[in-house]
C-alpha positions as a LaTeX table, in Angstrom:
\begin{tabular}{lrrr}
\hline
Residue & $x$ (\AA) & $y$ (\AA) & $z$ (\AA) \\
\hline
Met1 & 0.00 & 0.00 & 0.01 \\
Asp2 & 1.44 & 3.35 & $-0.98$ \\
Ser3 & 0.74 & 6.64 & 0.72 \\
Ala4 & $-1.92$ & 7.68 & $-1.86$ \\
Ser5 & $-4.07$ & 4.63 & $-1.31$ \\
Ala6 & $-3.67$ & 4.94 & 2.47 \\
Val7 & $-5.00$ & 8.50 & 2.37 \\
Asn8 & $-7.76$ & 7.89 & $-0.21$ \\
Pro9 & $-9.32$ & 4.47 & 0.34 \\
Ser10 & $-10.92$ & 2.85 & $-2.68$ \\
His11 & $-14.22$ & 2.25 & $-0.96$ \\
Arg12 & $-16.23$ & 4.47 & 1.35 \\
Ser13 & $-18.18$ & 3.33 & 4.34 \\
Trp14 & $-21.93$ & 3.98 & 4.30 \\
Ile15 & $-21.46$ & 5.95 & 7.52 \\
Val16 & $-19.18$ & 8.42 & 5.78 \\
Ile17 & $-21.62$ & 8.89 & 2.95 \\
Ala18 & $-24.52$ & 9.31 & 5.37 \\
Ala19 & $-22.56$ & 11.85 & 7.47 \\
Lys20 & $-21.69$ & 13.94 & 4.40 \\
Thr21 & $-25.27$ & 13.83 & 3.18 \\
Ile22 & $-26.52$ & 15.04 & 6.57 \\
Val23 & $-24.02$ & 17.91 & 6.59 \\
Val24 & $-25.03$ & 19.04 & 3.12 \\
Leu25 & $-28.73$ & 18.85 & 3.88 \\
Gln26 & $-28.28$ & 20.73 & 7.15 \\
Ser27 & $-26.27$ & 23.42 & 5.35 \\
Leu28 & $-29.03$ & 23.81 & 2.80 \\
Gly29 & $-31.61$ & 23.91 & 5.60 \\
Ile30 & $-29.71$ & 26.77 & 7.26 \\
Val31 & $-29.45$ & 28.67 & 4.00 \\
Tyr32 & $-33.20$ & 28.17 & 3.42 \\
Met33 & $-34.06$ & 29.42 & 6.89 \\
Leu34 & $-31.91$ & 32.53 & 6.50 \\
Thr35 & $-32.70$ & 33.37 & 2.86 \\
Ser36 & $-35.20$ & 32.44 & 0.19 \\
Thr37 & $-35.98$ & 29.33 & $-1.84$ \\
Trp38 & $-34.16$ & 30.66 & $-4.89$ \\
Val39 & $-30.94$ & 31.28 & $-2.99$ \\
Thr40 & $-31.17$ & 27.77 & $-1.56$ \\
Val41 & $-31.59$ & 26.35 & $-5.07$ \\
Ala42 & $-28.54$ & 28.33 & $-6.22$ \\
Val43 & $-26.45$ & 27.10 & $-3.29$ \\
Ala44 & $-27.58$ & 23.50 & $-3.97$ \\
Ala45 & $-26.58$ & 23.91 & $-7.60$ \\
Gly46 & $-23.21$ & 25.21 & $-6.41$ \\
Phe47 & $-22.76$ & 22.17 & $-4.18$ \\
Ala48 & $-23.56$ & 19.92 & $-7.13$ \\
Val49 & $-21.10$ & 21.72 & $-9.42$ \\
Val50 & $-18.32$ & 21.39 & $-6.83$ \\
Tyr51 & $-19.12$ & 17.74 & $-6.16$ \\
Phe52 & $-19.11$ & 16.74 & $-9.85$ \\
Ser53 & $-16.01$ & 18.81 & $-10.56$ \\
Val54 & $-14.06$ & 17.15 & $-7.77$ \\
Arg55 & $-15.27$ & 13.75 & $-8.93$ \\
Ala56 & $-14.24$ & 14.43 & $-12.53$ \\
Leu57 & $-10.84$ & 15.80 & $-11.53$ \\
Ser58 & $-10.21$ & 12.81 & $-9.26$ \\
Arg59 & $-11.04$ & 10.41 & $-12.11$ \\
Ala60 & $-8.75$ & 12.36 & $-14.48$ \\
Ser61 & $-5.98$ & 12.26 & $-11.91$ \\
Arg62 & $-6.21$ & 8.51 & $-11.57$ \\
Gln63 & $-6.17$ & 8.12 & $-15.36$ \\
Val64 & $-3.10$ & 10.33 & $-15.69$ \\
Asp65 & $-1.37$ & 8.33 & $-12.93$ \\
Arg66 & $-2.15$ & 5.10 & $-14.79$ \\
Ile67 & $-0.81$ & 6.51 & $-18.09$ \\
Phe68 & 2.41 & 7.66 & $-16.39$ \\
Glu69 & 2.88 & 4.23 & $-14.83$ \\
Glu70 & 2.43 & 2.53 & $-18.18$ \\
Glu71 & 4.79 & 4.89 & $-19.98$ \\
Leu72 & 7.49 & 4.79 & $-17.31$ \\
Asp73 & 7.38 & 0.99 & $-17.13$ \\
Arg74 & 8.20 & 0.79 & $-20.86$ \\
Gln75 & 11.49 & 2.69 & $-20.43$ \\
\hline
\end{tabular}
């Protein structure tokens, strides 16, 4: 196991996913209580954009790492 896999495990526990979901929903609830529905929708869209961006960049990073490993093994 290298340091990257130790820091970022390949599977996530359902408790971690549930905890993150609760935090996001509570954050949206606070925004809704303090502002309007439209602001809450905008913040939720912002959360979604950040989530999908991080997911896409993580996938691209893994792909680049795999390509580098294949290319460096050939030399």
